Short mmCIF file of C-alpha atoms in Angstrom, two decimals:
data_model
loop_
_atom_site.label_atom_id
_atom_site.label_comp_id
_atom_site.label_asym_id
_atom_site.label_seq_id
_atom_site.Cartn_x
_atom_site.Cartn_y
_atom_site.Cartn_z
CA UNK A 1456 -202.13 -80.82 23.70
CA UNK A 1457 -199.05 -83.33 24.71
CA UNK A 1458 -199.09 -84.94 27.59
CA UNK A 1459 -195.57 -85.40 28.85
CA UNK A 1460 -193.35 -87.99 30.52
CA UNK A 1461 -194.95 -87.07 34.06
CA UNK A 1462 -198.56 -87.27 33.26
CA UNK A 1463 -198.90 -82.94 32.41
CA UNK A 1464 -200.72 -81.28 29.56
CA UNK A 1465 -198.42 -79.26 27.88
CA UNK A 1466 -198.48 -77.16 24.72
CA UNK A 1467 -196.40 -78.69 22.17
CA UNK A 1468 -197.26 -78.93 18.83
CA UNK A 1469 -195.93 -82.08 17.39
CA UNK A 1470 -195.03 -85.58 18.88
CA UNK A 1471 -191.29 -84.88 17.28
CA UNK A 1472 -191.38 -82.15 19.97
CA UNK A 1473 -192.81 -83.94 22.94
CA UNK A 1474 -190.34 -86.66 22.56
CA UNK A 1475 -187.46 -84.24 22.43
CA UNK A 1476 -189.30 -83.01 25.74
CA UNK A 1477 -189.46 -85.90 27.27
CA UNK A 1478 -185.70 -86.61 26.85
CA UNK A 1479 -185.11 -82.86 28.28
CA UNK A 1480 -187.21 -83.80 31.26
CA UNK A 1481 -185.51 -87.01 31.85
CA UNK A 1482 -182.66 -86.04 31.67
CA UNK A 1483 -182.71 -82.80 33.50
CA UNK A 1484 -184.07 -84.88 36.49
CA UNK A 1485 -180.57 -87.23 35.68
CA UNK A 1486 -178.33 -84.44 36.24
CA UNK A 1487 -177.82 -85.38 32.97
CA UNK A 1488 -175.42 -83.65 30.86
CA UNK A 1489 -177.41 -83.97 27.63
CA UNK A 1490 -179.92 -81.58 29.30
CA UNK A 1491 -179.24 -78.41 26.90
CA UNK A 1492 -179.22 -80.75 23.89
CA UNK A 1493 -182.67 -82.16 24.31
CA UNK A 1494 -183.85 -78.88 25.19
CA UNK A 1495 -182.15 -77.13 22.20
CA UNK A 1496 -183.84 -80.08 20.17
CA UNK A 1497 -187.20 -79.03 21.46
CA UNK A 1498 -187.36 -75.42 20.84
CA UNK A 1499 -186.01 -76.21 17.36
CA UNK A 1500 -188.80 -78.35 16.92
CA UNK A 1501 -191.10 -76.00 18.62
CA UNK A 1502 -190.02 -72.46 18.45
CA UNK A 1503 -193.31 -71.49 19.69
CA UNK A 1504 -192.75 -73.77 22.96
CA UNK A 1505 -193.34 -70.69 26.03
CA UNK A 1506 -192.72 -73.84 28.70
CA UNK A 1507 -189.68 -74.59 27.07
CA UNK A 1508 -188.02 -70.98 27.24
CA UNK A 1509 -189.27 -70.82 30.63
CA UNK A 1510 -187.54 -73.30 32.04
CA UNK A 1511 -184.31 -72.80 30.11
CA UNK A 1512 -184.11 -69.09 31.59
CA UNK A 1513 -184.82 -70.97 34.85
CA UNK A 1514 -181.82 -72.84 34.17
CA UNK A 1515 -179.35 -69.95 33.24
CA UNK A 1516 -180.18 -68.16 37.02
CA UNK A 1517 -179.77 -71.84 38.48
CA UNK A 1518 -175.99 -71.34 37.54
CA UNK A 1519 -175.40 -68.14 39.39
CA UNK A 1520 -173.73 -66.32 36.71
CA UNK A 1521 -173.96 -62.81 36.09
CA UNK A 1522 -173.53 -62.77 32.56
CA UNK A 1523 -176.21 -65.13 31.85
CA UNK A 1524 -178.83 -62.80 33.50
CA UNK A 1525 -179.48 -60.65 30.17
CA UNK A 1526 -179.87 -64.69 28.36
CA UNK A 1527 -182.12 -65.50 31.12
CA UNK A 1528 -184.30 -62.05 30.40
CA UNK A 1529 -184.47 -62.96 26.67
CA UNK A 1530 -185.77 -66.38 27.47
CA UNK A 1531 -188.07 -64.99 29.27
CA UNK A 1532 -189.34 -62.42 26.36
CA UNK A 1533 -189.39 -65.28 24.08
CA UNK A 1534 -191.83 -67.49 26.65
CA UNK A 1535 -193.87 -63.97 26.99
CA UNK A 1536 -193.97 -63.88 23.25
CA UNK A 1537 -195.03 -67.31 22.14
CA UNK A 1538 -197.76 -67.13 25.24
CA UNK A 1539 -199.38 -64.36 23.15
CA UNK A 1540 -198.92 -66.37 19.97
CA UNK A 1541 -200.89 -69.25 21.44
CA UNK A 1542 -202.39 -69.83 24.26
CA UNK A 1543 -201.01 -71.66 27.63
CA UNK A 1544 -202.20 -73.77 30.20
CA UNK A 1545 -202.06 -72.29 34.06
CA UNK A 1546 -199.77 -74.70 34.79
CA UNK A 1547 -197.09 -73.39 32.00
CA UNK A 1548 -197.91 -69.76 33.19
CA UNK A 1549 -196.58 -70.48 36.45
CA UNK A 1550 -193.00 -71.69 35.16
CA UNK A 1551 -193.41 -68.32 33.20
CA UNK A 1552 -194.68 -65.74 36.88
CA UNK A 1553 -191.48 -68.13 38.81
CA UNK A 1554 -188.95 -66.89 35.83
CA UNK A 1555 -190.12 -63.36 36.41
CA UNK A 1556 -189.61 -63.74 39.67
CA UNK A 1557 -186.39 -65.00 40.34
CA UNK A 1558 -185.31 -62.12 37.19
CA UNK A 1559 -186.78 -60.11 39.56
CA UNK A 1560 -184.12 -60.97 42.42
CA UNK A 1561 -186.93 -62.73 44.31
CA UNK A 1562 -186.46 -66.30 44.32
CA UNK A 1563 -188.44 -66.90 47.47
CA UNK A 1564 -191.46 -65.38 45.26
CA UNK A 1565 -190.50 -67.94 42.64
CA UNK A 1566 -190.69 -70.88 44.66
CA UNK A 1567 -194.27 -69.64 45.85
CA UNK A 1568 -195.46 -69.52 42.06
CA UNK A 1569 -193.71 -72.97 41.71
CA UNK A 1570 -194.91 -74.15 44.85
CA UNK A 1571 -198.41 -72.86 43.65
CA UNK A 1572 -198.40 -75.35 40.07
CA UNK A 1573 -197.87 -77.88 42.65
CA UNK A 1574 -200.83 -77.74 44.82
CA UNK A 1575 -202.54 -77.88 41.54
CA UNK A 1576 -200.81 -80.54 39.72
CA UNK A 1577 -199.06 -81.97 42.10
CA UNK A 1578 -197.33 -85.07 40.29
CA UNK A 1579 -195.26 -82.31 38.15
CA UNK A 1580 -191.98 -83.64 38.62
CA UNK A 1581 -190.88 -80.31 36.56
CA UNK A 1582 -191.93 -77.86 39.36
CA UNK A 1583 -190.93 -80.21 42.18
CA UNK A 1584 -187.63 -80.57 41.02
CA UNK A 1585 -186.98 -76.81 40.54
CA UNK A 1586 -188.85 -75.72 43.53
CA UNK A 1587 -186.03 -78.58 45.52
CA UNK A 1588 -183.13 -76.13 43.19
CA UNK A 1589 -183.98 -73.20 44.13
CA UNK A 1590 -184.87 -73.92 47.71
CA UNK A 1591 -181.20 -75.40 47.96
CA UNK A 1592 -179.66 -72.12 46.74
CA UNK A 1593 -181.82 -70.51 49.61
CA UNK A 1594 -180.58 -73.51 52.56
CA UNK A 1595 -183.97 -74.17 53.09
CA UNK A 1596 -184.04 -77.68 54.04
CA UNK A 1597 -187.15 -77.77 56.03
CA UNK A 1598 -188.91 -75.96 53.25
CA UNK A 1599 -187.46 -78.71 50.62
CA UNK A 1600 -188.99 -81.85 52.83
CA UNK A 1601 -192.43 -80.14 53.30
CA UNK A 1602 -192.46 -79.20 49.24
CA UNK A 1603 -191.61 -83.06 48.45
CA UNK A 1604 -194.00 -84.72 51.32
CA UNK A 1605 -196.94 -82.65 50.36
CA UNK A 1606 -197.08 -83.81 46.89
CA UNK A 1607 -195.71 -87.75 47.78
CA UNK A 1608 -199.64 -88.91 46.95
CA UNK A 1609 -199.46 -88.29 43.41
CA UNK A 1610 -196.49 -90.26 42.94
CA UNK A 1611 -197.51 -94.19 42.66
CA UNK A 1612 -196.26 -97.03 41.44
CA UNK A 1613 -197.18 -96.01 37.83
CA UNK A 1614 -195.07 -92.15 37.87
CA UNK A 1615 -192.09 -91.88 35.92
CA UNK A 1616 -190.90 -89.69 38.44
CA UNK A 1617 -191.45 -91.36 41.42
CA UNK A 1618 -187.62 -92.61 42.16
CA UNK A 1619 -186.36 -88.99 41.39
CA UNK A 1620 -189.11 -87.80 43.90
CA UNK A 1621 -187.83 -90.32 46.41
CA UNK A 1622 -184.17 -89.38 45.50
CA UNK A 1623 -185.52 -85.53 46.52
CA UNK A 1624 -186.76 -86.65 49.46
CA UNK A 1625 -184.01 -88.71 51.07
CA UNK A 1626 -181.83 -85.45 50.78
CA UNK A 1627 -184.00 -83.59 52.45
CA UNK A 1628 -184.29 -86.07 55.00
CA UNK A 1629 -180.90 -86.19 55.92
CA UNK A 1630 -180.46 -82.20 55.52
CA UNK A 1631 -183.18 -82.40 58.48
CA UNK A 1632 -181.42 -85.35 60.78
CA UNK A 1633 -183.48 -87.95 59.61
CA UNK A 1634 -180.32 -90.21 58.65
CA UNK A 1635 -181.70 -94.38 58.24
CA UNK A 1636 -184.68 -92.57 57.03
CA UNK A 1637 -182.88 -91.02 54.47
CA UNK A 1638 -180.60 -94.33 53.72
CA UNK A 1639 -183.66 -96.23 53.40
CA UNK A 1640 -185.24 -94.12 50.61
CA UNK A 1641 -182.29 -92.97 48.95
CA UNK A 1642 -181.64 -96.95 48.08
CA UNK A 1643 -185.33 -97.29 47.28
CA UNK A 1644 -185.18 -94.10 44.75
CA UNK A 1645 -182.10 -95.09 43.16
CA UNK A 1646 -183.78 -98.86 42.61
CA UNK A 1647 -186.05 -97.27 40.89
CA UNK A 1648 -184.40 -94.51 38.82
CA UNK A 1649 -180.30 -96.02 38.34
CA UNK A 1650 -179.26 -92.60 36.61
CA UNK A 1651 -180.57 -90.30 39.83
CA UNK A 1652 -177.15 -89.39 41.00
CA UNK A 1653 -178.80 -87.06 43.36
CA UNK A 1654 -180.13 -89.73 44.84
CA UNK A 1655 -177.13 -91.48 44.92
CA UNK A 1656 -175.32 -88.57 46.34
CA UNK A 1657 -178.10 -88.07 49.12
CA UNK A 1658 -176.86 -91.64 50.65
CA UNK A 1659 -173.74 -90.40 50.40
CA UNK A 1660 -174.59 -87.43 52.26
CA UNK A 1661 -175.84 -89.97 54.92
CA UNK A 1662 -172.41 -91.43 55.30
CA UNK A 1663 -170.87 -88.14 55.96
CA UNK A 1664 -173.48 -87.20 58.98
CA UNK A 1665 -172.71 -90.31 60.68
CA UNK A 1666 -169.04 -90.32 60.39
CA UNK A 1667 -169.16 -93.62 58.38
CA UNK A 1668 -166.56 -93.28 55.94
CA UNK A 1669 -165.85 -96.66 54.95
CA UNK A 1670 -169.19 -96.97 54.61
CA UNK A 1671 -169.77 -93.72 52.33
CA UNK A 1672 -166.56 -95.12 50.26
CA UNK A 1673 -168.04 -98.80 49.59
CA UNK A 1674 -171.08 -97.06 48.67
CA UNK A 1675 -169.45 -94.98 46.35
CA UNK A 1676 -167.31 -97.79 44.90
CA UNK A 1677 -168.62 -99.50 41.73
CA UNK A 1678 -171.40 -97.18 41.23
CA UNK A 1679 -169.64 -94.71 39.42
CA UNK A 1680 -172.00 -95.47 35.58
CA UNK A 1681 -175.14 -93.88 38.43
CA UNK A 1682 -173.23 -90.50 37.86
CA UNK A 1683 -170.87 -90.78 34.84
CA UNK A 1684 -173.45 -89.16 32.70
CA UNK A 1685 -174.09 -86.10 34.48
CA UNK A 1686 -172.37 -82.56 33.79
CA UNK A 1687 -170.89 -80.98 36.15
CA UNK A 1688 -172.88 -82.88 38.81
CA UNK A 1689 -169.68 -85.75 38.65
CA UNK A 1690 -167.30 -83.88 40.12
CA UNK A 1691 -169.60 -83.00 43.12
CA UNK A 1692 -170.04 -87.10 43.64
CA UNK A 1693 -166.51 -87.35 43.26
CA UNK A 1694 -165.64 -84.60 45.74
CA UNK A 1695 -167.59 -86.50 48.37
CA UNK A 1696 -165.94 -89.66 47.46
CA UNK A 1697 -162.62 -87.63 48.04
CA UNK A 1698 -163.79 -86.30 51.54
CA UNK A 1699 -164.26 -90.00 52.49
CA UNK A 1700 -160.57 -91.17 51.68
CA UNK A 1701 -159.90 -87.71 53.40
CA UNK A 1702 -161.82 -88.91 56.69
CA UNK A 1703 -159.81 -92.11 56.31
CA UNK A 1704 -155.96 -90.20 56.27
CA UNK A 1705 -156.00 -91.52 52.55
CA UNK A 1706 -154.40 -88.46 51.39
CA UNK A 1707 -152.74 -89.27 47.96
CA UNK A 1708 -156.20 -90.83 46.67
CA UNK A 1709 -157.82 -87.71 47.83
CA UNK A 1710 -155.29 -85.53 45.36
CA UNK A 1711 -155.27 -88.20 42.77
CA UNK A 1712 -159.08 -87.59 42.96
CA UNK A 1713 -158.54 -83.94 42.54
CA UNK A 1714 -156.47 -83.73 39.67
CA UNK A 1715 -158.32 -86.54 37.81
CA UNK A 1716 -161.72 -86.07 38.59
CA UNK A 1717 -162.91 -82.82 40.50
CA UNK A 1718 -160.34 -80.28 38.77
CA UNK A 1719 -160.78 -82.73 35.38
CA UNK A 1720 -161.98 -79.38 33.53
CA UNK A 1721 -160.84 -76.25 34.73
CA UNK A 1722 -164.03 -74.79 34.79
CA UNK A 1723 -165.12 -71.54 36.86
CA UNK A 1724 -168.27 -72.89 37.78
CA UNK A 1725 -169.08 -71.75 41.33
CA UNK A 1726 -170.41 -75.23 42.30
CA UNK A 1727 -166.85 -76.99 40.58
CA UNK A 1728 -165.18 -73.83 42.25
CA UNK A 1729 -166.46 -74.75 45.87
CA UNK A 1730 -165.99 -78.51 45.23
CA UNK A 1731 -162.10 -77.80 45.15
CA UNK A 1732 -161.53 -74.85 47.41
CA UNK A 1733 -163.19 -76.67 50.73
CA UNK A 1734 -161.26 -79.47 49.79
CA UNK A 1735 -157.92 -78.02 49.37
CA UNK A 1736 -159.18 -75.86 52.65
CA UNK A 1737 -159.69 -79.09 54.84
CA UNK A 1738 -156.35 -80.69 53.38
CA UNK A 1739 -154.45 -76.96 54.78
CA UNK A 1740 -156.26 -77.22 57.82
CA UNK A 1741 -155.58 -80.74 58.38
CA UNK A 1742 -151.38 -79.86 57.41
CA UNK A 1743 -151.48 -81.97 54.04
CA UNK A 1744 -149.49 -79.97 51.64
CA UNK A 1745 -151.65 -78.60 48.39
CA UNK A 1746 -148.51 -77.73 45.99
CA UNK A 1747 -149.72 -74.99 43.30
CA UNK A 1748 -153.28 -76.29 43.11
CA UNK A 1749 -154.75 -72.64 44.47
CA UNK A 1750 -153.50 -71.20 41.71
CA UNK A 1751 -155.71 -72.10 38.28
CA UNK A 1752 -158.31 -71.58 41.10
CA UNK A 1753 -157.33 -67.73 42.68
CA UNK A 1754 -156.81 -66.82 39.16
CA UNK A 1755 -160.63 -67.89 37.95
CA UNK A 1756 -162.18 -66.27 40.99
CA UNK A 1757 -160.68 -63.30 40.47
CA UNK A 1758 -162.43 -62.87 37.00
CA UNK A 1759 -165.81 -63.72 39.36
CA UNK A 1760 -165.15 -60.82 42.01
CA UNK A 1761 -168.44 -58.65 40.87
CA UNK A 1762 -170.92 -62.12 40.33
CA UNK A 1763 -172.85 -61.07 43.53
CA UNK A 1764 -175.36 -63.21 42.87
CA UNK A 1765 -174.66 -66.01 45.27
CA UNK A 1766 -173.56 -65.58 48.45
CA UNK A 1767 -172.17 -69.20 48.66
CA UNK A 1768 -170.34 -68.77 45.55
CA UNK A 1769 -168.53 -65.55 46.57
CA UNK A 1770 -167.63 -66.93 49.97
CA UNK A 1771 -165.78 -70.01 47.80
CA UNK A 1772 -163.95 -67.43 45.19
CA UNK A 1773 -162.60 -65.94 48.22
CA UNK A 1774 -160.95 -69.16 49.84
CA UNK A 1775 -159.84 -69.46 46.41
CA UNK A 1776 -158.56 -66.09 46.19
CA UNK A 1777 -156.81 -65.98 49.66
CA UNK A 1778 -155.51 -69.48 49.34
CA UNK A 1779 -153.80 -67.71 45.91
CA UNK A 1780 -152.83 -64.93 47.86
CA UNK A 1781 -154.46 -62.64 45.43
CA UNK A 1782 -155.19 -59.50 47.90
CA UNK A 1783 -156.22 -56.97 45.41
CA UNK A 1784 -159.20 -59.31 44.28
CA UNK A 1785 -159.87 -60.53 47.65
CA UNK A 1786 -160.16 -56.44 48.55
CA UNK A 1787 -162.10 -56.11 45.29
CA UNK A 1788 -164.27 -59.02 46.24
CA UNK A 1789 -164.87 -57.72 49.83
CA UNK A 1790 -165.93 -54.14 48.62
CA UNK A 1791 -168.34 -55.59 46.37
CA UNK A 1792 -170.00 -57.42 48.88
CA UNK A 1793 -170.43 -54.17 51.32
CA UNK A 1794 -171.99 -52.43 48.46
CA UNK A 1795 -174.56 -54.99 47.54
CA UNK A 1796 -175.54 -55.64 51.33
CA UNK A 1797 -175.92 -51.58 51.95
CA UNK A 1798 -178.18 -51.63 48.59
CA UNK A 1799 -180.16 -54.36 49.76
CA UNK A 1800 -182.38 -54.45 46.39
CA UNK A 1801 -183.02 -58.34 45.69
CA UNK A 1802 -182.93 -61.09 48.35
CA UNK A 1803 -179.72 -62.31 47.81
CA UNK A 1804 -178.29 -58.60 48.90
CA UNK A 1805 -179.41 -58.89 52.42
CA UNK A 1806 -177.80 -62.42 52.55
CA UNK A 1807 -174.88 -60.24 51.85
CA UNK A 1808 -175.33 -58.99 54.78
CA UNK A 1809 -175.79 -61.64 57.16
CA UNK A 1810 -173.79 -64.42 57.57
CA UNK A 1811 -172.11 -62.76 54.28
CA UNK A 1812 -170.12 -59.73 55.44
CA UNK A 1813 -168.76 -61.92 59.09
CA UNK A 1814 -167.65 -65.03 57.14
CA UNK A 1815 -165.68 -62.93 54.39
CA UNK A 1816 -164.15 -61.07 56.94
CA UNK A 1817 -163.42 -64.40 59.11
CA UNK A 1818 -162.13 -65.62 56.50
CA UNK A 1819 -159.96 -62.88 55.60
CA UNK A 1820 -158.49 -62.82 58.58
CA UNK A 1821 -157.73 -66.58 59.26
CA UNK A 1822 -155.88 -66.44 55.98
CA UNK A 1823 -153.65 -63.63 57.69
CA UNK A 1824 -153.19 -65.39 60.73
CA UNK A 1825 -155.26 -63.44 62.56
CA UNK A 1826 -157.01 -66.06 64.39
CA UNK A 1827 -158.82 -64.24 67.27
CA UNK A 1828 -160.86 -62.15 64.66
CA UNK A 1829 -161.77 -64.66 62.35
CA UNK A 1830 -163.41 -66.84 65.13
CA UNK A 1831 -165.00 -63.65 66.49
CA UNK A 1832 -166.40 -63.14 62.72
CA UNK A 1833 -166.63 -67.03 61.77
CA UNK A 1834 -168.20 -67.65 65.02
CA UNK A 1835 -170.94 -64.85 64.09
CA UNK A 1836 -171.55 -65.38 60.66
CA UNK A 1837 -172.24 -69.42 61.83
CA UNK A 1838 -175.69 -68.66 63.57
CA UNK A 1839 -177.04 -67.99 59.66
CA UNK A 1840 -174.34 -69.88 57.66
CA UNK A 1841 -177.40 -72.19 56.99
CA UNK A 1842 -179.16 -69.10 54.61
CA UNK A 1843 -175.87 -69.10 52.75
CA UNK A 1844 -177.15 -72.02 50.52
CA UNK A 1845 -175.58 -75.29 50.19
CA UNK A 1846 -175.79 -78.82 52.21
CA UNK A 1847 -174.38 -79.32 55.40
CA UNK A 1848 -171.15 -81.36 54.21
CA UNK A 1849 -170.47 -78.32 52.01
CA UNK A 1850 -170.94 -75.46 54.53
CA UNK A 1851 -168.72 -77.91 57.15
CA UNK A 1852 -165.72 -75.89 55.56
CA UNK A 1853 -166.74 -73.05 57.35
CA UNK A 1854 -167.44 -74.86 60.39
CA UNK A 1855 -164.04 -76.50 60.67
CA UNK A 1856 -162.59 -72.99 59.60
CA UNK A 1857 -164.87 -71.52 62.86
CA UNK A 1858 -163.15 -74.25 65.47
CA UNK A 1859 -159.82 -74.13 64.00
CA UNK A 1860 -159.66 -70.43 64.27
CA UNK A 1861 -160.93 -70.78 68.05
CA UNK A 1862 -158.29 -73.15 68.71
CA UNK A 1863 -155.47 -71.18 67.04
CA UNK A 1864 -156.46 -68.27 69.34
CA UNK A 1865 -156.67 -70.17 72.20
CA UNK A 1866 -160.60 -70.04 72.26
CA UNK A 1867 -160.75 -73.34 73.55
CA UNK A 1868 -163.70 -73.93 75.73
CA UNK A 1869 -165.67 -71.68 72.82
CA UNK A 1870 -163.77 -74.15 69.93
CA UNK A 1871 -164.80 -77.12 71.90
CA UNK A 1872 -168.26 -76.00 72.02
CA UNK A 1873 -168.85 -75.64 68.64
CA UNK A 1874 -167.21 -78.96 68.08
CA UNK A 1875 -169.45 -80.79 70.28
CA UNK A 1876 -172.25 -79.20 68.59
CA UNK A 1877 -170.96 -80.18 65.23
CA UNK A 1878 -170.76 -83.49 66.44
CA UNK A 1879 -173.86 -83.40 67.82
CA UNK A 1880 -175.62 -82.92 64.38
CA UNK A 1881 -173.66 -85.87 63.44
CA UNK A 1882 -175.62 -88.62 65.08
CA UNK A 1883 -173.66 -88.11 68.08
CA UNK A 1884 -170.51 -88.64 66.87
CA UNK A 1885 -166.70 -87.94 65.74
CA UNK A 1886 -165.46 -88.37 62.05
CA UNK A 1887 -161.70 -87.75 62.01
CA UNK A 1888 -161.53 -84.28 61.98
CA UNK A 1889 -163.33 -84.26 65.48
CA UNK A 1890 -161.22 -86.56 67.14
CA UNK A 1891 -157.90 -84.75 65.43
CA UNK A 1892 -159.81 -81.69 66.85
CA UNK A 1893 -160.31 -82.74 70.62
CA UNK A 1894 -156.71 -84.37 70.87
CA UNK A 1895 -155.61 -80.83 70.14
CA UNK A 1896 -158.30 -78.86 72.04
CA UNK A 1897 -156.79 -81.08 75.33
CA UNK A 1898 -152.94 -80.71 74.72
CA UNK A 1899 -153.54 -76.66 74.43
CA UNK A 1900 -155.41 -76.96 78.24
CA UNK A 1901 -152.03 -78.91 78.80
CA UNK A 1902 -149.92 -76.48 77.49
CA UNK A 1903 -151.35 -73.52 79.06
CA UNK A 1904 -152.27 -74.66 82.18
CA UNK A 1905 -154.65 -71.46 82.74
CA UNK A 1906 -158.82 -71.02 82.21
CA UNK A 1907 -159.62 -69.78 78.87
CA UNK A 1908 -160.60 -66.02 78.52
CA UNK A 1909 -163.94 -65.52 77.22
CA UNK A 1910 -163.84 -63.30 74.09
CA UNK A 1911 -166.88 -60.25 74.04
CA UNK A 1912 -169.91 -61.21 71.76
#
């Protein structure tokens, strides 16, 4: 028996193998790009490793790809396999009962069996770190602060995972309002742990909330080695360093960013995918000029039209598909989508559903100018945007999408609403897009001169 990097018994059967582990674990909790190698490493040394499989099919769902879902099953196998082989502790069966889970298309069930190791061994960074994943694909923020603060006793000064818990928990504190809070241990973490970029990113997250974008950009600034070594985590940072300049009216930094740094590979990674569509989105909405940058984008999306297996990731294909004008995929796109919610067979299908089916069609309609119905649909779809997955900077596309619709149709009172509420969530106040927002909101009332109809529910 090895005991790992966090303090767990685990199963390995050499220390050539636990080292190559250990670097895995590290560096998965890094966003680290060397992730795959360590963990290639490992199973090489260890062929017989179930944990090790485990997690790596846990890691092909994690990128919401359906082609990776028969390489997820045979991981699984293989973990099933070398259980039988040799025996496992409880703890590694549980990484094992979550895979089967989430194969299953029940990734609430998964959590529970990860959520279940915890209560048990509750300084496994392992399990708190992909419980805090999965939970993020799902939006559930509350759930991710009550996961981290129930196991925060195990974690003293002596755990080699304490910053990266810390860095965990400030997000979740500022995905549930909790914004110095969040600042405070976000800093700490990051003390602690340098390569966290997720804690990095969570302070950054705090900028955005409270409208502080020179803040969020001197934070940003000269910290870029605290992310440089991640995969496909850096662009993320970067986009948020790009929504800053954005905030500011800095608009040739923000497409200098782009091209140089968040469309650096022209991947079709949802999560690189939604990086650049919501921020060409906010530069339309905000009358900035894009060029031909939809394109390379509309024309990898519409290879991802029958995914289905995020919601949040289908909603981005389709900016990136309408932005491209590609109607056939959007219409491809769109009738996948009905199926899968009328099926309702996994989790994810009835998600489909609801806020799925309103914000595609919003969204299909604001990019044909039909404003009224796509703030009747946005406007619908926004009371469970939150189940879509995703932060709250990342599903403010839709928001802004929502109010700009409203005002386009002369929705006014309704767009100014939501704004306020948007703001509200904000520690009370208004970034640029808010105050752009109202000055446009008040010159409509101007330029009507007549109360606002109140569209049907």
């Amino acid at each position: 028996m090895y005991q790992d990097v966090f303090g767990q018994d685990t199963t390995l059967t050499s220390p050539k193998a636990g080292a190559h582990w250990d670097q895995t674990l590290l560096a998965f909790m890094a966003h680290g790009a060397t992730t795959p190698t360590h963990l290639v490493a490992t199973l090489e040394e260890d062929p017989n490793f179930a944990l090790g499989y485990a997690v790596k099919g846990m890691f092909y769902l994690l990128l919401g790809r359906s082609e990776l879902i028969d390489t997820a099953r045979e991981a699984l196998g293989l973990a099933e396999a070398s259980a039988i082989a040799a025996p496992i502790t409880p703890r590694e069966q549980g990484f094992l009962d979550a895979l089967r889970a989430y194969l299953a298309g029940k990734p609430t069930q998964a959590v529970a069996h990860l959520e279940d190791v915890l209560s048990r061994h509750p300084g496994c960074t392992l399990a708190m770190k992909l419980s805090h994943a999965i939970r993020f694909v799902l939006g559930d923020g509350v759930g991710m602060r009550a996961s981290i603060e129930n196991i925060m006793h195990a974690y003293g000064p002596d755990h080699a995972g304490r910053g990266y818990l810390m860095g965990c928990h400030a997000f979740t504190l500022e995905e549930t309002g909790e914004y110095a809070r969040a600042e405070t241990v976000g800093r700490m973490g990051l003390a602690i742990s340098p390569d966290d970029a997720w804690g990095l990113h969570a302070v950054a997250h705090v900028y955005d909330m409270t409208c502080d974008a020179k803040g969020g950009v001197a934070w940003l600034t000269g910290r870029e080695e605290a992310w440089a070594h991640c995969n496909n985590f850096r662009y993320h940072v970067w986009w948020h360093k790009a929504l800053m300049h954005l905030d500011l009216g800095e608009v040739d930094t923000v497409l200098a960013l782009y091209d140089t740094e968040i469309r650096q590979d022209k991947t079709d990674d949802y999560r690189d995918i939604s990086n650049a569509t919501s921020l060409l989105q906010r530069l339309e909405l905000d009358g900035h000029d894009v060029g031909e940058r939809w394109e390379e984008l509309a024309e990898l999306s519409a290879n991802r039209t029958e995914d289905g297996q995020l919601i949040f990731a289908d909603l981005h294909y389709l900016l990136a598909l309408i932005g491209g004008e590609r109607k056939d995929a959007v219409t491809k796109l769109m009738g996948r989508m009905h199926r899968d919610a009328k099926a309702n067979s996994r989790e994810m299908d009835a998600l489909m559903d609801a806020p799925g089916l309103s914000a595609a069609a919003g969204l299909e309609a604001f990019g044909e100018a039909d404003y009224k119905t796509a703030f009747l649909n946005l406007r619908r779809a926004r009371q469970t945007m939150q189940n879509a997955g995703g932060s709250h900077a990342q599903r403010d596309v839709f928001e802004r999408l929502t109010i700009d619709a409203g005002i386009r149709a002369g929705f006014l009172d309704h767009a100014e609403a939501i704004l306020r509420d948007r703001s509200s969530k904000r520690a009370g106040r208004f970034d640029g897009y808010a105050e752009a927002r109202l000055t446009m909101i008040d010159a409509g009332r101007v330029a009507s001169g007549c109360v606002e109809r109140v569209p049907a529910e």
